mmCIF file of C-alpha atoms and ligand atoms in Angstrom:
data_model
loop_
_atom_site.group_PDB
_atom_site.id
_atom_site.type_symbol
_atom_site.label_atom_id
_atom_site.label_comp_id
_atom_site.label_asym_id
_atom_site.label_seq_id
_atom_site.Cartn_x
_atom_site.Cartn_y
_atom_site.Cartn_z
ATOM 1 C CA MET L 1 23.619 16.345 -30.759
ATOM 2 C CA PHE L 2 21.799 19.613 -31.366
ATOM 3 C CA THR L 3 23.475 20.451 -34.666
ATOM 4 C CA PHE L 4 19.988 20.475 -36.214
ATOM 5 C CA LEU L 5 19.304 23.645 -34.212
ATOM 6 C CA PRO L 6 22.131 25.879 -35.496
ATOM 7 C CA SER L 7 20.153 29.093 -35.202
ATOM 8 C CA LEU L 8 19.459 28.688 -31.462
ATOM 9 C CA SER L 9 21.723 30.212 -28.842
ATOM 10 C CA ARG L 10 23.515 27.989 -26.327
ATOM 11 C CA TRP L 11 20.840 28.813 -23.706
ATOM 12 C CA GLY L 12 18.060 28.088 -26.172
ATOM 13 C CA ARG L 13 19.526 24.684 -26.924
ATOM 14 C CA ALA L 14 19.918 23.916 -23.227
ATOM 15 C CA SER L 15 16.266 24.813 -22.627
ATOM 16 C CA ALA L 16 15.184 22.648 -25.558
ATOM 17 C CA ALA L 17 17.196 19.733 -24.142
ATOM 18 C CA PHE L 18 15.569 20.161 -20.738
ATOM 19 C CA ALA L 19 12.072 20.315 -22.227
ATOM 20 C CA GLY L 20 12.811 17.214 -24.324
ATOM 21 C CA LEU L 21 14.025 15.350 -21.244
ATOM 22 C CA ALA L 22 10.882 16.352 -19.371
ATOM 23 C CA LEU L 23 8.732 14.998 -22.215
ATOM 24 C CA LEU L 24 10.723 11.753 -22.334
ATOM 25 C CA THR L 25 10.241 11.172 -18.623
ATOM 26 C CA GLY L 26 6.479 11.657 -18.974
ATOM 27 C CA CYS L 27 6.579 14.876 -17.017
ATOM 28 C CA ASP L 28 3.129 16.269 -17.762
ATOM 29 C CA LEU L 29 0.753 18.137 -15.474
ATOM 30 C CA ASN L 30 -0.085 14.944 -13.560
ATOM 31 C CA PHE L 31 3.478 14.997 -12.359
ATOM 32 C CA PHE L 32 2.581 17.910 -10.164
ATOM 33 C CA ARG L 33 -0.482 16.250 -8.623
ATOM 34 C CA MET L 34 0.648 15.725 -5.085
ATOM 35 C CA ASP L 35 -2.605 14.525 -3.500
ATOM 36 C CA GLY L 36 -2.850 10.949 -4.845
ATOM 37 C CA HIS L 37 -3.831 7.899 -2.796
ATOM 38 C CA GLN L 38 -0.243 7.288 -1.784
ATOM 39 C CA SER L 39 0.838 10.891 -1.353
ATOM 40 C CA THR L 40 3.523 11.625 1.215
ATOM 41 C CA ILE L 41 2.811 15.350 0.812
ATOM 42 C CA LYS L 42 -0.852 15.328 1.765
ATOM 43 C CA VAL L 43 -0.571 13.365 5.011
ATOM 44 C CA GLU L 44 -3.257 12.388 7.523
ATOM 45 C CA GLY L 45 -1.325 11.030 10.468
ATOM 46 C CA VAL L 46 0.997 12.415 13.123
ATOM 47 C CA VAL L 47 3.989 10.216 12.192
ATOM 48 C CA ALA L 48 3.765 10.981 8.475
ATOM 49 C CA ARG L 49 3.397 14.700 9.313
ATOM 50 C CA GLU L 50 6.565 14.745 11.360
ATOM 51 C CA GLN L 51 8.418 12.948 8.557
ATOM 52 C CA LEU L 52 7.034 15.428 6.022
ATOM 53 C CA GLU L 53 8.263 18.378 8.097
ATOM 54 C CA LEU L 54 11.707 16.780 8.194
ATOM 55 C CA PHE L 55 11.580 16.376 4.426
ATOM 56 C CA TYR L 56 10.844 20.097 4.066
ATOM 57 C CA VAL L 57 13.759 21.071 6.328
ATOM 58 C CA THR L 58 16.140 18.985 4.208
ATOM 59 C CA CYS L 59 14.547 20.305 1.045
ATOM 60 C CA TRP L 60 14.878 23.993 2.025
ATOM 61 C CA VAL L 61 18.496 23.621 3.204
ATOM 62 C CA SER L 62 19.375 21.813 -0.035
ATOM 63 C CA LEU L 63 17.574 24.449 -2.105
ATOM 64 C CA VAL L 64 19.477 27.317 -0.440
ATOM 65 C CA ILE L 65 22.807 25.520 -1.024
ATOM 66 C CA PHE L 66 21.813 24.762 -4.611
ATOM 67 C CA LEU L 67 20.954 28.405 -5.294
ATOM 68 C CA ILE L 68 24.179 29.742 -3.734
ATOM 69 C CA VAL L 69 26.437 27.207 -5.492
ATOM 70 C CA GLY L 70 24.507 27.635 -8.749
ATOM 71 C CA ALA L 71 24.795 31.449 -8.588
ATOM 72 C CA VAL L 72 28.549 31.349 -7.858
ATOM 73 C CA LEU L 73 29.065 28.823 -10.664
ATOM 74 C CA ALA L 74 27.063 30.927 -13.127
ATOM 75 C CA TYR L 75 28.939 34.079 -12.087
ATOM 76 C CA ALA L 76 32.377 32.406 -12.473
ATOM 77 C CA THR L 77 31.414 30.783 -15.774
ATOM 78 C CA PHE L 78 30.284 34.120 -17.175
ATOM 79 C CA LYS L 79 32.998 36.345 -15.736
ATOM 80 C CA PHE L 80 35.965 34.144 -16.575
ATOM 81 C CA ARG L 81 34.740 32.841 -19.925
ATOM 82 C CA ALA L 82 37.133 32.834 -22.899
ATOM 83 C CA ARG L 83 36.560 36.041 -24.848
ATOM 84 C CA SER L 84 38.975 35.430 -27.682
ATOM 85 C CA GLU L 85 41.025 32.753 -29.447
ATOM 86 C CA ALA L 86 44.025 33.825 -27.338
ATOM 87 C CA ASP L 87 42.055 33.376 -24.084
ATOM 88 C CA GLU L 88 41.280 29.785 -25.037
ATOM 89 C CA HIS L 89 44.959 28.887 -25.281
ATOM 90 C CA ALA L 90 46.191 31.085 -22.447
ATOM 91 C CA GLU L 91 48.421 29.692 -19.674
ATOM 92 C CA PRO L 92 46.542 29.125 -16.389
ATOM 93 C CA PRO L 93 47.049 31.996 -13.929
ATOM 94 C CA PRO L 94 49.501 31.503 -11.011
ATOM 95 C CA GLN L 95 48.009 29.085 -8.448
ATOM 96 C CA GLY L 96 47.592 30.291 -4.880
ATOM 97 C CA HIS L 97 46.874 28.404 -1.657
ATOM 98 C CA GLY L 98 43.421 29.835 -1.274
ATOM 99 C CA ASN L 99 41.998 32.244 1.240
ATOM 100 C CA PRO L 100 42.022 30.759 4.790
ATOM 101 C CA LEU L 101 39.100 32.940 5.847
ATOM 102 C CA ILE L 102 36.902 31.785 2.967
ATOM 103 C CA GLU L 103 37.920 28.143 3.461
ATOM 104 C CA LEU L 104 37.157 28.193 7.184
ATOM 105 C CA GLY L 105 33.928 30.024 6.452
ATOM 106 C CA LEU L 106 32.860 27.352 3.948
ATOM 107 C CA ILE L 107 33.720 24.550 6.382
ATOM 108 C CA GLY L 108 31.721 26.335 9.070
ATOM 109 C CA ALA L 109 28.761 26.865 6.728
ATOM 110 C CA SER L 110 28.788 23.177 5.697
ATOM 111 C CA VAL L 111 28.871 22.040 9.325
ATOM 112 C CA LEU L 112 26.042 24.431 10.137
ATOM 113 C CA ALA L 113 23.924 23.098 7.237
ATOM 114 C CA LEU L 114 24.531 19.523 8.408
ATOM 115 C CA VAL L 115 23.618 20.426 11.981
ATOM 116 C CA ILE L 116 20.404 22.124 10.818
ATOM 117 C CA ILE L 117 19.494 18.858 9.078
ATOM 118 C CA ALA L 118 20.867 16.470 11.731
ATOM 119 C CA VAL L 119 19.091 17.864 14.794
ATOM 120 C CA PRO L 120 15.498 17.434 13.515
ATOM 121 C CA THR L 121 16.501 14.158 11.802
ATOM 122 C CA LEU L 122 17.720 12.586 15.035
ATOM 123 C CA ARG L 123 14.748 13.977 16.923
ATOM 124 C CA GLY L 124 12.423 12.542 14.260
ATOM 125 C CA ILE L 125 14.089 9.120 14.344
ATOM 126 C CA TRP L 126 13.577 8.955 18.098
ATOM 127 C CA SER L 127 10.073 10.327 18.236
ATOM 128 C CA THR L 128 8.637 8.287 15.339
ATOM 129 C CA TYR L 129 10.345 5.033 16.338
ATOM 130 C CA ASP L 130 7.724 4.132 18.913
ATOM 131 C CA VAL L 131 4.570 5.359 20.607
ATOM 132 C CA PRO L 132 5.363 8.379 22.844
ATOM 133 C CA GLU L 133 5.602 7.557 26.557
ATOM 134 C CA ALA L 134 2.556 9.704 27.384
ATOM 135 C CA GLU L 135 0.374 7.746 24.931
ATOM 136 C CA LYS L 136 1.633 4.234 25.744
ATOM 137 C CA LYS L 137 -1.373 3.398 27.923
ATOM 138 C CA ASP L 138 -3.643 4.015 24.934
ATOM 139 C CA VAL L 139 -1.671 1.981 22.384
ATOM 140 C CA TYR L 140 -3.433 -0.628 20.248
ATOM 141 C CA GLU L 141 -1.324 -3.602 19.139
ATOM 142 C CA VAL L 142 -1.657 -5.443 15.838
ATOM 143 C CA THR L 143 0.614 -7.941 14.114
ATOM 144 C CA GLY L 144 1.218 -7.604 10.375
ATOM 145 C CA THR L 145 2.873 -10.474 8.518
ATOM 146 C CA GLY L 146 4.162 -10.330 4.963
ATOM 147 C CA TYR L 147 3.678 -13.257 2.593
ATOM 148 C CA GLN L 148 4.526 -13.453 -1.107
ATOM 149 C CA TRP L 149 2.289 -11.470 -2.018
ATOM 150 C CA TRP L 150 -0.211 -10.409 0.594
ATOM 151 C CA PHE L 151 -0.469 -9.188 4.171
ATOM 152 C CA LYS L 152 -1.951 -10.987 7.173
ATOM 153 C CA PHE L 153 -3.203 -8.885 10.094
ATOM 154 C CA GLU L 154 -3.721 -10.353 13.567
ATOM 155 C CA TYR L 155 -5.387 -8.738 16.560
ATOM 156 C CA PRO L 156 -3.759 -10.352 19.623
ATOM 157 C CA SER L 157 -6.132 -8.653 22.049
ATOM 158 C CA GLU L 158 -9.302 -9.757 20.218
ATOM 159 C CA LEU L 159 -9.999 -13.453 20.686
ATOM 160 C CA ALA L 160 -12.406 -15.041 18.233
ATOM 161 C CA PRO L 161 -13.908 -18.552 18.390
ATOM 162 C CA ILE L 162 -12.314 -20.968 15.928
ATOM 163 C CA ASN L 163 -14.640 -23.947 16.443
ATOM 164 C CA ASN L 164 -17.912 -24.870 18.091
ATOM 165 C CA GLU L 165 -16.186 -26.274 21.190
ATOM 166 C CA GLY L 166 -15.264 -22.814 22.451
ATOM 167 C CA ALA L 167 -11.604 -22.728 21.393
ATOM 168 C CA LYS L 168 -10.412 -19.191 20.648
ATOM 169 C CA ALA L 169 -7.527 -17.558 18.794
ATOM 170 C CA PRO L 170 -6.582 -13.985 17.891
ATOM 171 C CA LEU L 171 -8.783 -12.467 15.207
ATOM 172 C CA ILE L 172 -7.186 -12.616 11.753
ATOM 173 C CA THR L 173 -7.911 -10.614 8.602
ATOM 174 C CA GLY L 174 -6.151 -10.323 5.266
ATOM 175 C CA ASN L 175 -4.969 -7.283 3.316
ATOM 176 C CA GLU L 176 -7.301 -4.818 5.026
ATOM 177 C CA LEU L 177 -6.109 -3.496 8.359
ATOM 178 C CA VAL L 178 -8.908 -1.899 10.330
ATOM 179 C CA ILE L 179 -7.773 0.401 13.161
ATOM 180 C CA PRO L 180 -9.344 2.838 15.604
ATOM 181 C CA ALA L 181 -8.749 6.458 14.470
ATOM 182 C CA GLY L 182 -7.036 8.834 16.898
ATOM 183 C CA ARG L 183 -5.328 6.023 18.810
ATOM 184 C CA PRO L 184 -1.619 5.184 18.527
ATOM 185 C CA ILE L 185 -1.226 1.841 16.749
ATOM 186 C CA ARG L 186 1.870 -0.311 17.115
ATOM 187 C CA ILE L 187 2.127 -2.893 14.377
ATOM 188 C CA GLN L 188 4.501 -5.780 15.004
ATOM 189 C CA LEU L 189 6.012 -6.528 11.604
ATOM 190 C CA ARG L 190 6.879 -10.098 10.615
ATOM 191 C CA THR L 191 7.441 -12.066 7.429
ATOM 192 C CA VAL L 192 7.195 -15.751 6.629
ATOM 193 C CA ASP L 193 9.380 -15.712 3.547
ATOM 194 C CA VAL L 194 11.456 -12.840 2.105
ATOM 195 C CA ILE L 195 11.910 -9.197 3.076
ATOM 196 C CA HIS L 196 8.803 -7.087 2.565
ATOM 197 C CA SER L 197 8.214 -3.500 3.627
ATOM 198 C CA PHE L 198 5.118 -2.064 5.258
ATOM 199 C CA TRP L 199 4.152 1.353 3.940
ATOM 200 C CA VAL L 200 1.016 3.486 4.290
ATOM 201 C CA PRO L 201 2.314 6.766 2.804
ATOM 202 C CA LYS L 202 -0.356 9.036 4.295
ATOM 203 C CA LEU L 203 0.107 7.607 7.787
ATOM 204 C CA ALA L 204 3.802 6.730 8.226
ATOM 205 C CA GLY L 205 7.054 6.002 6.446
ATOM 206 C CA LYS L 206 8.078 2.473 5.505
ATOM 207 C CA VAL L 207 9.519 -0.160 7.831
ATOM 208 C CA ASP L 208 10.904 -3.483 6.604
ATOM 209 C CA MET L 209 9.519 -6.894 7.512
ATOM 210 C CA ILE L 210 12.668 -8.977 7.871
ATOM 211 C CA PRO L 211 12.954 -12.788 8.233
ATOM 212 C CA ASN L 212 13.900 -13.893 11.763
ATOM 213 C CA ARG L 213 13.863 -10.363 13.078
ATOM 214 C CA ALA L 214 11.219 -8.575 15.123
ATOM 215 C CA ASN L 215 10.399 -5.121 13.798
ATOM 216 C CA HIS L 216 7.583 -2.700 14.428
ATOM 217 C CA ILE L 217 6.043 0.497 13.149
ATOM 218 C CA TYR L 218 4.011 3.116 14.970
ATOM 219 C CA LEU L 219 1.282 5.148 13.298
ATOM 220 C CA LYS L 220 -1.837 7.098 14.139
ATOM 221 C CA ALA L 221 -4.658 8.282 11.863
ATOM 222 C CA ASP L 222 -5.978 11.788 12.599
ATOM 223 C CA LYS L 223 -9.548 10.887 11.746
ATOM 224 C CA PRO L 224 -11.614 8.089 10.198
ATOM 225 C CA GLY L 225 -10.433 7.385 6.669
ATOM 226 C CA TYR L 226 -9.458 4.883 4.023
ATOM 227 C CA TYR L 227 -5.764 4.595 3.212
ATOM 228 C CA TRP L 228 -3.757 2.876 0.488
ATOM 229 C CA GLY L 229 -0.763 0.763 1.477
ATOM 230 C CA GLN L 230 1.963 -0.905 -0.530
ATOM 231 C CA CYS L 231 4.838 -3.323 -0.020
ATOM 232 C CA ALA L 232 7.889 -1.122 -0.535
ATOM 233 C CA GLU L 233 10.687 -3.679 -0.795
ATOM 234 C CA TYR L 234 11.230 -5.744 -3.918
ATOM 235 C CA CYS L 235 10.067 -9.241 -2.945
ATOM 236 C CA GLY L 236 9.617 -11.211 -6.166
ATOM 237 C CA ASP L 237 7.397 -11.445 -9.262
ATOM 238 C CA SER L 238 4.349 -9.701 -7.880
ATOM 239 C CA HIS L 239 5.979 -7.181 -5.560
ATOM 240 C CA ALA L 240 4.431 -4.256 -7.423
ATOM 241 C CA VAL L 241 0.928 -5.619 -6.854
ATOM 242 C CA MET L 242 1.446 -6.494 -3.182
ATOM 243 C CA ARG L 243 -0.842 -3.867 -1.768
ATOM 244 C CA PHE L 244 -3.165 -3.443 1.176
ATOM 245 C CA ARG L 245 -5.606 -0.988 2.726
ATOM 246 C CA VAL L 246 -5.936 0.624 6.134
ATOM 247 C CA ILE L 247 -9.399 1.572 7.313
ATOM 248 C CA ALA L 248 -9.479 3.918 10.317
ATOM 249 C CA LEU L 249 -12.809 4.052 12.161
ATOM 250 C CA GLU L 250 -14.332 5.970 15.059
ATOM 251 C CA PRO L 251 -13.484 3.972 18.218
ATOM 252 C CA LYS L 252 -17.135 2.939 18.680
ATOM 253 C CA ARG L 253 -17.478 1.799 15.076
ATOM 254 C CA PHE L 254 -14.182 -0.040 15.440
ATOM 255 C CA ALA L 255 -15.431 -1.934 18.499
ATOM 256 C CA GLN L 256 -18.527 -2.912 16.513
ATOM 257 C CA TRP L 257 -16.369 -4.109 13.633
ATOM 258 C CA VAL L 258 -14.272 -6.261 15.980
ATOM 259 C CA GLN L 259 -17.445 -7.794 17.342
ATOM 260 C CA ASP L 260 -18.790 -8.502 13.826
ATOM 261 C CA GLN L 261 -15.511 -10.019 12.669
ATOM 262 C CA SER L 262 -15.216 -12.178 15.773
ATOM 263 C CA GLU L 263 -18.393 -13.985 14.779
ATOM 264 C CA MET L 264 -17.908 -17.230 12.933
ATOM 265 C CA ALA L 265 -18.815 -17.405 9.262
ATOM 266 C CA ARG L 266 -22.521 -17.225 8.613
ATOM 267 C CA THR L 267 -24.447 -20.324 7.617
ATOM 268 C CA ARG L 268 -27.680 -19.745 5.716
ATOM 269 C CA GLN L 269 -30.220 -22.397 4.926
ATOM 270 C CA ALA L 270 -31.547 -22.663 1.370
ATOM 271 C CA THR L 271 -35.185 -21.739 0.871
ATOM 272 C CA ALA L 272 -37.556 -23.052 -1.769
ATOM 273 C CA ALA L 273 -37.647 -19.650 -3.476
ATOM 274 C CA ASP L 274 -33.873 -19.622 -3.902
ATOM 275 C CA ALA L 275 -33.916 -22.802 -5.966
ATOM 276 C CA ASN L 276 -35.688 -21.059 -8.867
ATOM 277 C CA ARG L 277 -33.317 -18.124 -9.198
ATOM 278 C CA PRO L 278 -31.059 -17.883 -12.240
ATOM 279 C CA LYS L 279 -27.693 -19.290 -11.252
ATOM 280 C CA ALA L 280 -25.319 -17.075 -13.163
ATOM 281 C CA GLN L 281 -26.707 -13.765 -11.964
ATOM 282 C CA PHE L 282 -23.816 -13.136 -9.625
ATOM 283 C CA ALA L 283 -20.792 -13.034 -11.830
ATOM 284 C CA SER L 284 -20.265 -12.040 -15.444
ATOM 285 C CA LEU L 285 -18.719 -14.405 -17.940
ATOM 286 C CA ARG L 286 -16.588 -11.752 -19.589
ATOM 287 C CA SER L 287 -12.854 -12.334 -19.774
ATOM 288 C CA PHE L 288 -10.371 -9.881 -18.396
ATOM 289 C CA LYS L 289 -7.106 -8.933 -20.018
ATOM 290 C CA THR L 290 -3.864 -9.302 -18.114
ATOM 291 C CA ASN L 291 -3.143 -6.112 -16.149
ATOM 292 C CA GLU L 292 -6.639 -4.758 -16.725
ATOM 293 C CA ALA L 293 -7.498 -2.387 -13.869
ATOM 294 C CA GLY L 294 -9.549 -4.015 -11.148
ATOM 295 C CA ILE L 295 -10.925 -0.946 -9.382
ATOM 296 C CA THR L 296 -13.832 1.101 -10.731
ATOM 297 C CA GLU L 297 -13.873 4.899 -10.663
ATOM 298 C CA LYS L 298 -17.051 4.876 -8.612
ATOM 299 C CA PHE L 299 -15.256 2.972 -5.875
ATOM 300 C CA ASP L 300 -12.553 5.626 -5.673
ATOM 301 C CA ILE L 301 -15.005 8.483 -5.058
ATOM 302 C CA ASP L 302 -15.736 7.498 -1.471
ATOM 303 C CA PRO L 303 -13.905 4.306 -0.504
ATOM 304 C CA LEU L 304 -14.814 4.576 3.190
ATOM 305 C CA GLN L 305 -18.486 4.661 2.192
ATOM 306 C CA ALA L 306 -17.846 1.694 -0.119
ATOM 307 C CA TRP L 307 -16.275 -0.112 2.832
ATOM 308 C CA GLU L 308 -19.311 0.575 5.029
ATOM 309 C CA ALA L 309 -21.614 -0.721 2.292
ATOM 310 C CA LYS L 310 -19.615 -3.957 2.133
ATOM 311 C CA GLN L 311 -20.377 -4.651 5.784
ATOM 312 C CA LEU L 312 -24.049 -5.217 4.919
ATOM 313 C CA PRO L 313 -25.342 -8.551 3.561
ATOM 314 C CA GLU L 314 -25.683 -8.916 -0.222
ATOM 315 C CA LYS L 315 -29.191 -8.578 -1.592
ATOM 316 C CA ASN L 316 -30.793 -11.512 -3.439
ATOM 317 C CA GLU L 317 -28.621 -14.247 -2.053
ATOM 318 C CA ASP L 318 -29.038 -17.668 -3.612
ATOM 319 C CA ALA L 319 -28.737 -20.150 -0.757
ATOM 320 C CA ALA L 320 -28.545 -23.207 -3.006
ATOM 321 C CA LEU L 321 -25.711 -21.693 -4.982
ATOM 322 C CA ILE L 322 -23.940 -20.651 -1.787
ATOM 323 C CA ALA L 323 -24.216 -24.208 -0.445
ATOM 324 C CA LYS L 324 -22.775 -25.550 -3.696
ATOM 325 C CA GLY L 325 -19.892 -23.077 -3.450
ATOM 326 C CA ARG L 326 -19.204 -24.210 0.089
ATOM 327 C CA GLU L 327 -18.970 -27.825 -1.090
ATOM 328 C CA LEU L 328 -16.621 -26.789 -3.868
ATOM 329 C CA PHE L 329 -14.434 -25.039 -1.297
ATOM 330 C CA THR L 330 -13.618 -28.540 -0.034
ATOM 331 C CA SER L 331 -13.654 -30.520 -3.290
ATOM 332 C CA LYS L 332 -11.407 -28.014 -5.085
ATOM 333 C CA THR L 333 -9.080 -28.041 -2.026
ATOM 334 C CA CYS L 334 -9.427 -24.281 -1.334
ATOM 335 C CA MET L 335 -9.572 -25.179 2.371
ATOM 336 C CA ALA L 336 -6.048 -26.615 2.256
ATOM 337 C CA CYS L 337 -4.736 -23.011 2.323
ATOM 338 C CA HIS L 338 -7.678 -20.803 3.379
ATOM 339 C CA ALA L 339 -9.553 -20.680 6.685
ATOM 340 C CA VAL L 340 -13.262 -19.998 7.161
ATOM 341 C CA ARG L 341 -13.954 -20.097 10.890
ATOM 342 C CA GLY L 342 -17.171 -21.910 11.682
ATOM 343 C CA HIS L 343 -17.260 -23.796 8.387
ATOM 344 C CA GLY L 344 -14.512 -26.205 9.373
ATOM 345 C CA PHE L 345 -11.866 -24.774 7.038
ATOM 346 C CA ALA L 346 -8.568 -24.056 8.750
ATOM 347 C CA GLY L 347 -5.834 -23.480 6.133
ATOM 348 C CA VAL L 348 -3.131 -21.081 7.274
ATOM 349 C CA THR L 349 -0.886 -20.386 4.281
ATOM 350 C CA ALA L 350 -3.329 -18.071 2.467
ATOM 351 C CA PRO L 351 -5.636 -15.239 3.607
ATOM 352 C CA ASP L 352 -8.332 -16.045 6.180
ATOM 353 C CA LEU L 353 -11.662 -15.778 4.337
ATOM 354 C CA THR L 354 -14.079 -15.933 7.288
ATOM 355 C CA HIS L 355 -15.460 -12.480 6.464
ATOM 356 C CA ILE L 356 -14.063 -11.926 2.952
ATOM 357 C CA GLY L 357 -17.456 -10.587 1.833
ATOM 358 C CA SER L 358 -16.984 -7.561 4.098
ATOM 359 C CA ARG L 359 -13.684 -6.470 2.554
ATOM 360 C CA THR L 360 -13.528 -3.843 -0.181
ATOM 361 C CA THR L 361 -10.664 -5.454 -2.073
ATOM 362 C CA ILE L 362 -9.295 -8.875 -2.949
ATOM 363 C CA ALA L 363 -5.919 -10.114 -4.215
ATOM 364 C CA ALA L 364 -3.956 -7.939 -1.758
ATOM 365 C CA GLY L 365 -5.734 -4.675 -2.475
ATOM 366 C CA LEU L 366 -5.449 -5.060 -6.241
ATOM 367 C CA LEU L 367 -9.026 -5.810 -7.286
ATOM 368 C CA GLU L 368 -12.288 -4.382 -6.058
ATOM 369 C CA ASN L 369 -14.230 -7.017 -4.146
ATOM 370 C CA ASN L 370 -17.223 -7.640 -6.397
ATOM 371 C CA SER L 371 -18.560 -10.709 -8.162
ATOM 372 C CA ASP L 372 -16.851 -9.863 -11.470
ATOM 373 C CA GLN L 373 -13.425 -9.465 -9.944
ATOM 374 C CA LEU L 374 -13.787 -12.420 -7.553
ATOM 375 C CA ARG L 375 -14.608 -14.604 -10.505
ATOM 376 C CA ARG L 376 -11.682 -13.180 -12.466
ATOM 377 C CA TRP L 377 -9.394 -14.077 -9.582
ATOM 378 C CA ILE L 378 -10.748 -17.626 -9.099
ATOM 379 C CA ARG L 379 -10.673 -18.310 -12.821
ATOM 380 C CA ASP L 380 -7.092 -17.244 -13.522
ATOM 381 C CA PRO L 381 -5.182 -15.922 -10.495
ATOM 382 C CA GLY L 382 -1.886 -16.057 -12.397
ATOM 383 C CA SER L 383 -3.058 -13.406 -14.865
ATOM 384 C CA VAL L 384 -3.818 -11.038 -11.987
ATOM 385 C CA LYS L 385 -0.815 -11.701 -9.799
ATOM 386 C CA PRO L 386 1.952 -13.518 -11.690
ATOM 387 C CA GLY L 387 3.731 -16.284 -9.809
ATOM 388 C CA ASN L 388 1.255 -16.519 -6.927
ATOM 389 C CA LYS L 389 0.775 -19.747 -4.984
ATOM 390 C CA MET L 390 -2.893 -20.206 -5.907
ATOM 391 C CA ALA L 391 -2.059 -20.259 -9.611
ATOM 392 C CA LYS L 392 0.711 -22.765 -8.890
ATOM 393 C CA ALA L 393 -1.631 -24.936 -6.784
ATOM 394 C CA TYR L 394 -4.082 -25.133 -9.722
ATOM 395 C CA ILE L 395 -1.318 -26.511 -11.913
ATOM 396 C CA ASP L 396 0.364 -28.771 -9.338
ATOM 397 C CA ASN L 397 -2.908 -30.333 -8.204
ATOM 398 C CA LYS L 398 -4.557 -30.304 -11.658
ATOM 399 C CA ILE L 399 -7.463 -28.216 -10.363
ATOM 400 C CA ALA L 400 -9.944 -27.156 -13.014
ATOM 401 C CA ILE L 401 -12.912 -24.989 -12.070
ATOM 402 C CA SER L 402 -15.739 -24.771 -14.597
ATOM 403 C CA ASP L 403 -17.680 -21.569 -15.306
ATOM 404 C CA GLU L 404 -20.606 -22.816 -13.221
ATOM 405 C CA GLU L 405 -18.347 -23.763 -10.357
ATOM 406 C CA GLN L 406 -16.669 -20.361 -10.439
ATOM 407 C CA VAL L 407 -20.039 -18.690 -10.091
ATOM 408 C CA ALA L 408 -20.942 -20.916 -7.127
ATOM 409 C CA LEU L 409 -17.634 -20.213 -5.395
ATOM 410 C CA VAL L 410 -18.155 -16.469 -5.930
ATOM 411 C CA ALA L 411 -21.642 -16.697 -4.398
ATOM 412 C CA TYR L 412 -20.208 -18.537 -1.380
ATOM 413 C CA LEU L 413 -17.394 -16.047 -0.837
ATOM 414 C CA GLU L 414 -19.735 -13.073 -1.188
ATOM 415 C CA SER L 415 -22.011 -14.567 1.460
ATOM 416 C CA LEU L 416 -19.142 -14.539 3.969
ATOM 417 C CA LYS L 417 -19.916 -11.197 5.578
HETATM 418 CU CU1 CUA U 501 6.361 -7.749 -0.563
HETATM 419 CU CU2 CUA U 501 7.415 -6.299 -2.117
#
């Protein structure tokens, strides 16, 4: 293979091969950036930290074994190499039965290495499986359900009104799990279709969501923060874009958020001034390419701040346009799958949109929640998330949404704070 490098030594050629392989696998400097959004090295939760420490134990033991075996191999290769033509065709030396002391020593060393790895592994499995006994009284329970391809989060202890007659049901959100920081969270993991896996790398390792089987994960965020999550089990066409976010808040701020979310969707009356506003001011008419990134760099700088900003009402709302969007929500059959508590929409097979305007992302954490991206999603959901049910519903039910209607729907959704 390397005959084009005749002048290089054997070592030189080996190094060249390694460098070439590194280039082929895209191993540039970014490869060494360990602090990304989904880093398991730069962790911010007690469970992830314990798992990281376990990783290091395994890593160090493996590295020591690698160095010893590598050194012995290099020594033997060098010392017993063929020095002449005669060496290459020499008879093998007489075979012995080994040295019992060395063999027993190697068995002992292997057992010791396994024990060094096994003890913290077993301890880690037990201690990260569930909330520690001492913290059980403080645990906060949430239910996370996987759907192809999004996550539903339910708060069984927070009852929110679902109609004007006083009926209540657990608070539901989609794709953004808001939790109190510093408290142990137990998330009951469920799925309605195939196997998904719940993973917030900076907070805890992955746990599968398995059909007909109750599973749970325990995690705790050290401090308020904004965390990236990802489905970690192949679950169909759009598995790779089945993402979500976790927002950890100060307990007081969290209680406020629960209160805000428990409110029914806001209803705003149109004013005379609104009628004269340009209608298309909310969403651009530009087309997006398939796979075009849906998150701006500005958003990434301080996502928790961006999340806080989303909790406030939009400026310059156009009540007439919002009312039109609300009508379209029925006439375009959006309400068959989506719920908006307080507006009489009670679909259950797609994300609850009661307070969609207060989320930072849409389409399961894939697009930033702004008018451009909302419109992109409504206009052609299949180009954002291939194979999704909304795209299929458009085709099956022959739903066409004009440019004007898209803008009205965007205005309505953005008003749902
Ligand atoms: Cu859900 Cu992969």
